[in-house]
Tab-separated table of C-alpha atoms in Angstrom:
chain	number	residue	atom	x	y	z
A	856	UNK	CA	111.322	229.206	74.814
A	857	UNK	CA	114.263	227.937	72.800
A	858	UNK	CA	113.073	224.369	73.332
A	859	UNK	CA	109.568	225.355	72.202
A	860	UNK	CA	110.979	226.927	69.035
A	861	UNK	CA	113.026	223.836	68.231
A	862	UNK	CA	110.040	221.571	68.799
A	863	UNK	CA	107.840	223.768	66.609
A	864	UNK	CA	110.397	223.689	63.744
A	865	UNK	CA	110.820	219.942	64.046
A	866	UNK	CA	107.106	219.321	64.077
A	867	UNK	CA	106.510	221.578	61.095
A	868	UNK	CA	108.918	219.445	59.045
A	869	UNK	CA	107.069	216.221	59.696
A	870	UNK	CA	103.424	217.276	60.311
A	871	UNK	CA	100.892	218.559	57.836
A	872	UNK	CA	100.832	222.383	57.742
A	873	UNK	CA	97.161	222.535	58.714
A	874	UNK	CA	97.777	220.557	61.898
A	875	UNK	CA	100.673	222.755	62.985
A	876	UNK	CA	98.699	225.901	62.235
A	877	UNK	CA	95.764	224.733	64.318
A	878	UNK	CA	98.135	223.863	67.115
A	879	UNK	CA	99.956	227.242	67.096
A	880	UNK	CA	96.738	229.219	67.178
A	881	UNK	CA	95.793	227.842	70.543
A	882	UNK	CA	96.591	230.421	73.239
A	883	UNK	CA	96.133	228.335	76.278
A	884	UNK	CA	99.517	226.997	77.376
A	885	UNK	CA	98.144	223.704	78.602
A	886	UNK	CA	96.019	223.206	75.527
A	887	UNK	CA	99.004	224.026	73.313
A	888	UNK	CA	101.225	221.286	74.689
A	889	UNK	CA	98.317	218.891	74.814
A	890	UNK	CA	97.605	219.503	71.134
A	891	UNK	CA	101.302	219.346	70.336
A	892	UNK	CA	101.824	215.912	71.794
A	893	UNK	CA	98.492	214.741	70.389
A	894	UNK	CA	99.744	215.723	66.943
A	895	UNK	CA	103.053	214.049	67.611
A	896	UNK	CA	101.264	210.868	68.539
A	897	UNK	CA	98.970	210.975	65.509
A	898	UNK	CA	101.406	212.051	62.791
A	899	UNK	CA	104.958	211.848	63.981
A	900	UNK	CA	107.367	209.062	65.001
A	901	UNK	CA	106.111	206.851	67.784
A	902	UNK	CA	109.034	205.848	70.010
A	903	UNK	CA	106.739	205.302	72.976
A	904	UNK	CA	104.497	203.092	70.863
A	905	UNK	CA	107.534	201.132	69.634
A	906	UNK	CA	108.778	200.769	73.193
A	907	UNK	CA	105.365	199.500	74.237
A	908	UNK	CA	105.372	197.036	71.317
A	909	UNK	CA	108.858	195.773	72.228
A	910	UNK	CA	107.869	195.425	75.853
A	911	UNK	CA	104.708	193.542	74.868
A	912	UNK	CA	106.681	191.286	72.513
A	913	UNK	CA	109.236	190.521	75.219
A	914	UNK	CA	106.481	189.754	77.677
A	915	UNK	CA	104.715	187.545	75.134
A	916	UNK	CA	107.973	185.744	74.307
A	917	UNK	CA	108.733	185.240	77.980
A	918	UNK	CA	105.212	183.959	78.568
A	919	UNK	CA	105.514	181.593	75.607
A	920	UNK	CA	108.819	180.235	76.971
A	921	UNK	CA	107.224	179.699	80.360
A	922	UNK	CA	104.266	177.946	78.752
A	923	UNK	CA	106.660	175.732	76.724
A	924	UNK	CA	108.641	174.816	79.840
A	925	UNK	CA	105.419	174.079	81.649
A	926	UNK	CA	104.201	171.951	78.759
A	927	UNK	CA	107.494	170.023	78.732
A	928	UNK	CA	107.353	169.222	82.453
A	929	UNK	CA	105.488	165.891	81.961
A	930	UNK	CA	108.099	164.823	79.406
A	931	UNK	CA	110.985	165.702	81.721
A	932	UNK	CA	109.340	163.795	84.576
A	933	UNK	CA	108.766	160.773	82.338
A	934	UNK	CA	112.400	160.754	81.171
A	935	UNK	CA	113.688	161.060	84.734
A	936	UNK	CA	111.418	158.205	85.773
A	937	UNK	CA	112.842	156.054	82.977
A	938	UNK	CA	116.399	156.914	83.999
A	939	UNK	CA	115.670	155.938	87.591
A	940	UNK	CA	114.048	152.681	86.466
A	941	UNK	CA	117.052	151.714	84.320
A	942	UNK	CA	119.511	152.602	87.089
A	943	UNK	CA	117.615	150.541	89.659
A	944	UNK	CA	117.374	147.519	87.358
A	945	UNK	CA	121.096	147.569	86.532
A	946	UNK	CA	122.004	144.624	88.752
A	947	UNK	CA	124.222	142.859	86.242
A	948	UNK	CA	127.635	143.304	87.852
A	949	UNK	CA	126.983	140.758	90.600
A	950	UNK	CA	125.688	138.169	88.120
A	951	UNK	CA	128.597	138.792	85.759
A	952	UNK	CA	131.050	138.309	88.593
A	953	UNK	CA	129.490	134.937	89.350
A	954	UNK	CA	129.635	133.887	85.685
A	955	UNK	CA	133.152	135.207	85.068
A	956	UNK	CA	134.797	132.271	86.861
A	957	UNK	CA	134.470	130.083	83.775
A	958	UNK	CA	134.933	132.859	81.238
A	959	UNK	CA	138.496	132.702	79.836
A	960	UNK	CA	138.614	135.945	77.837
A	961	UNK	CA	139.583	139.518	78.557
A	962	UNK	CA	136.804	141.878	77.445
A	963	UNK	CA	137.299	145.106	75.523
A	964	UNK	CA	134.039	147.060	75.600
A	965	UNK	CA	133.911	150.191	73.457
A	966	UNK	CA	131.013	152.528	74.402
A	967	UNK	CA	128.452	153.279	71.657
A	968	UNK	CA	129.518	150.127	69.771
A	969	UNK	CA	127.185	147.168	69.305
A	970	UNK	CA	129.894	144.587	69.874
A	971	UNK	CA	132.544	143.611	72.399
A	972	UNK	CA	136.029	142.251	71.735
A	973	UNK	CA	137.390	139.127	73.423
A	974	UNK	CA	141.083	138.311	73.696
A	975	UNK	CA	143.192	135.569	75.218
A	976	UNK	CA	146.487	133.791	74.659
A	977	UNK	CA	146.535	130.025	74.476
A	978	UNK	CA	149.854	128.168	74.088
A	979	UNK	CA	151.438	130.979	72.114
A	980	UNK	CA	148.368	131.590	69.950
A	981	UNK	CA	146.388	134.815	70.112
A	982	UNK	CA	142.644	134.226	70.050
A	983	UNK	CA	140.578	137.273	69.143
A	984	UNK	CA	136.792	137.364	68.841
A	985	UNK	CA	134.240	140.033	68.037
A	986	UNK	CA	130.798	139.318	69.475
A	987	UNK	CA	127.780	141.317	68.335
A	988	UNK	CA	125.508	141.819	71.326
A	989	UNK	CA	123.216	144.663	70.280
A	990	UNK	CA	121.454	145.963	67.216
A	991	UNK	CA	122.021	149.715	67.472
A	992	UNK	CA	121.269	150.578	63.854
A	993	UNK	CA	118.344	148.228	63.246
A	994	UNK	CA	120.118	146.060	60.675
A	995	UNK	CA	120.407	142.842	62.658
A	996	UNK	CA	117.056	142.193	64.330
A	997	UNK	CA	118.141	138.810	65.705
A	998	UNK	CA	120.515	140.539	68.137
A	999	UNK	CA	117.619	142.144	69.990
A	1000	UNK	CA	116.158	138.912	71.354
A	1001	UNK	CA	119.463	137.858	72.975
A	1002	UNK	CA	118.888	134.282	71.856
A	1003	UNK	CA	121.903	134.168	69.556
A	1004	UNK	CA	125.101	136.174	69.228
A	1005	UNK	CA	126.983	136.417	65.912
A	1006	UNK	CA	130.730	136.087	66.381
A	1007	UNK	CA	133.883	136.233	64.294
A	1008	UNK	CA	136.932	134.431	65.673
A	1009	UNK	CA	140.573	134.642	64.633
A	1010	UNK	CA	143.335	132.324	65.825
A	1011	UNK	CA	146.765	133.826	65.088
A	1012	UNK	CA	150.145	132.120	65.335
A	1013	UNK	CA	153.428	133.904	65.895
A	1014	UNK	CA	154.584	133.187	62.316
A	1015	UNK	CA	151.715	135.282	60.892
A	1016	UNK	CA	149.394	132.491	59.813
A	1017	UNK	CA	145.834	132.466	61.107
A	1018	UNK	CA	142.402	130.942	60.904
A	1019	UNK	CA	139.184	132.914	60.701
A	1020	UNK	CA	135.804	131.544	61.764
A	1021	UNK	CA	132.340	132.984	61.444
A	1022	UNK	CA	130.124	131.526	64.156
A	1023	UNK	CA	126.938	131.964	66.131
A	1024	UNK	CA	126.635	131.386	69.856
A	1025	UNK	CA	123.439	129.703	71.049
A	1026	UNK	CA	122.464	128.649	74.544
A	1027	UNK	CA	123.544	125.045	73.951
A	1028	UNK	CA	125.761	125.080	70.867
A	1029	UNK	CA	128.221	126.958	68.680
A	1030	UNK	CA	127.474	126.875	64.974
A	1031	UNK	CA	130.223	127.490	62.406
A	1032	UNK	CA	129.313	129.017	59.066
A	1033	UNK	CA	132.696	129.861	57.599
A	1034	UNK	CA	136.325	128.828	57.954
A	1035	UNK	CA	139.191	130.566	56.162
A	1036	UNK	CA	142.939	129.950	56.268
A	1037	UNK	CA	145.431	132.781	55.898
A	1038	UNK	CA	149.172	132.324	55.465
A	1039	UNK	CA	151.780	134.955	56.288
A	1040	UNK	CA	152.022	136.243	52.684
A	1041	UNK	CA	148.334	136.948	52.064
A	1042	UNK	CA	145.480	138.718	53.770
A	1043	UNK	CA	141.765	138.019	53.895
A	1044	UNK	CA	141.159	141.165	51.859
A	1045	UNK	CA	143.941	140.500	49.294
A	1046	UNK	CA	142.430	141.431	45.867
A	1047	UNK	CA	144.554	138.711	44.208
A	1048	UNK	CA	142.876	136.058	46.315
A	1049	UNK	CA	139.289	137.048	45.517
A	1050	UNK	CA	138.913	134.236	43.009
A	1051	UNK	CA	141.193	131.821	44.838
A	1052	UNK	CA	139.774	128.687	46.371
A	1053	UNK	CA	138.773	129.451	49.960
A	1054	UNK	CA	137.988	125.952	51.097
A	1055	UNK	CA	134.799	123.879	51.271
A	1056	UNK	CA	131.559	125.041	52.803
A	1057	UNK	CA	131.558	123.993	56.450
A	1058	UNK	CA	128.337	122.022	56.089
A	1059	UNK	CA	129.869	120.016	53.262
A	1060	UNK	CA	132.802	118.861	55.369
A	1061	UNK	CA	133.031	115.356	56.740
A	1062	UNK	CA	131.235	114.943	60.058
A	1063	UNK	CA	134.418	113.832	61.831
A	1064	UNK	CA	136.256	116.891	60.495
A	1065	UNK	CA	133.461	119.215	61.633
A	1066	UNK	CA	133.468	117.695	65.108
A	1067	UNK	CA	137.257	118.038	65.319
A	1068	UNK	CA	137.056	121.733	64.370
A	1069	UNK	CA	134.418	122.318	67.046
A	1070	UNK	CA	136.730	120.645	69.554
A	1071	UNK	CA	139.618	122.807	68.356
A	1072	UNK	CA	137.624	125.973	69.110
A	1073	UNK	CA	136.265	124.600	72.375
A	1074	UNK	CA	139.777	124.049	73.726
A	1075	UNK	CA	140.506	127.707	72.936
A	1076	UNK	CA	137.449	128.934	74.818
A	1077	UNK	CA	134.839	129.169	72.047
A	1078	UNK	CA	132.203	126.856	73.508
A	1079	UNK	CA	128.502	126.922	74.440
A	1080	UNK	CA	129.198	127.624	78.115
A	1081	UNK	CA	130.160	131.230	77.288
A	1082	UNK	CA	126.544	131.926	76.275
A	1083	UNK	CA	125.321	132.701	79.800
A	1084	UNK	CA	128.046	135.279	80.329
A	1085	UNK	CA	127.419	136.909	76.939
A	1086	UNK	CA	123.682	136.971	77.575
A	1087	UNK	CA	124.112	138.781	80.890
A	1088	UNK	CA	126.706	141.131	79.433
A	1089	UNK	CA	124.356	141.996	76.551
A	1090	UNK	CA	121.710	143.159	79.029
A	1091	UNK	CA	124.315	145.198	80.884
A	1092	UNK	CA	125.499	146.861	77.686
A	1093	UNK	CA	121.945	147.506	76.531
A	1094	UNK	CA	121.122	149.242	79.834
A	1095	UNK	CA	124.272	151.367	79.628
A	1096	UNK	CA	123.502	152.475	76.090
A	1097	UNK	CA	119.877	153.179	76.976
A	1098	UNK	CA	120.923	155.187	80.026
A	1099	UNK	CA	123.350	157.227	77.919
A	1100	UNK	CA	120.595	157.967	75.395
A	1101	UNK	CA	118.030	158.903	78.054
A	1102	UNK	CA	120.412	161.323	79.761
A	1103	UNK	CA	121.223	163.024	76.463
A	1104	UNK	CA	117.506	163.293	75.736
A	1105	UNK	CA	116.834	164.787	79.189
A	1106	UNK	CA	119.629	167.343	78.778
A	1107	UNK	CA	118.184	168.456	75.438
A	1108	UNK	CA	114.632	168.868	76.794
A	1109	UNK	CA	115.834	170.774	79.860
A	1110	UNK	CA	118.174	173.119	77.995
């Protein structure tokens, strides 16, 4: 009875007076509670309705997630197929080992970079080269065809002086586009040397001088025969970068 009294007082505070009065006048016990909860449903708070709504929303959300996962299945399968294809075609190590016999440089390969670094020491000189193999940002379209590889070469002596060359490696030749000389007191980026004379254009040099410079670089390992190795290494690096990208893509889709 106490519970009934409390319920009646609570209902009277939230329901219209006419509804409560009609409900109280009913004598039949069953009809009373039936009318009471009918009134609660029609006029009062609806926790059961909210619970039903939340349950329906959760079910709908879960169904939507399942549908999304199901819709993404073809994409996941396609990415996995691409990964498998790249992994199976990655047969560059054996070819590189065959070509490495005549390759005089130590390679420094930095992942996610479009170039490799070459280093060697020749009669006390340090020869350093940066070879651009890939075009990862779309700025150098010529790198994608693997027909030519831009290269910068530096020859450094122990006293601090050095030469810098800008070249291109082709299948049967090395072309030189720039030659700069640096002494121990200046740098290539020295602001005081911006307007200083940097030497003649390579194409304007005497033929004998150009041939002698080519020979100078050839003795130090910068010669056309390195093209085959660079070409094979470019494909290897391209596959590695593609595989890295595909796996990241797969992880995102599956997460």
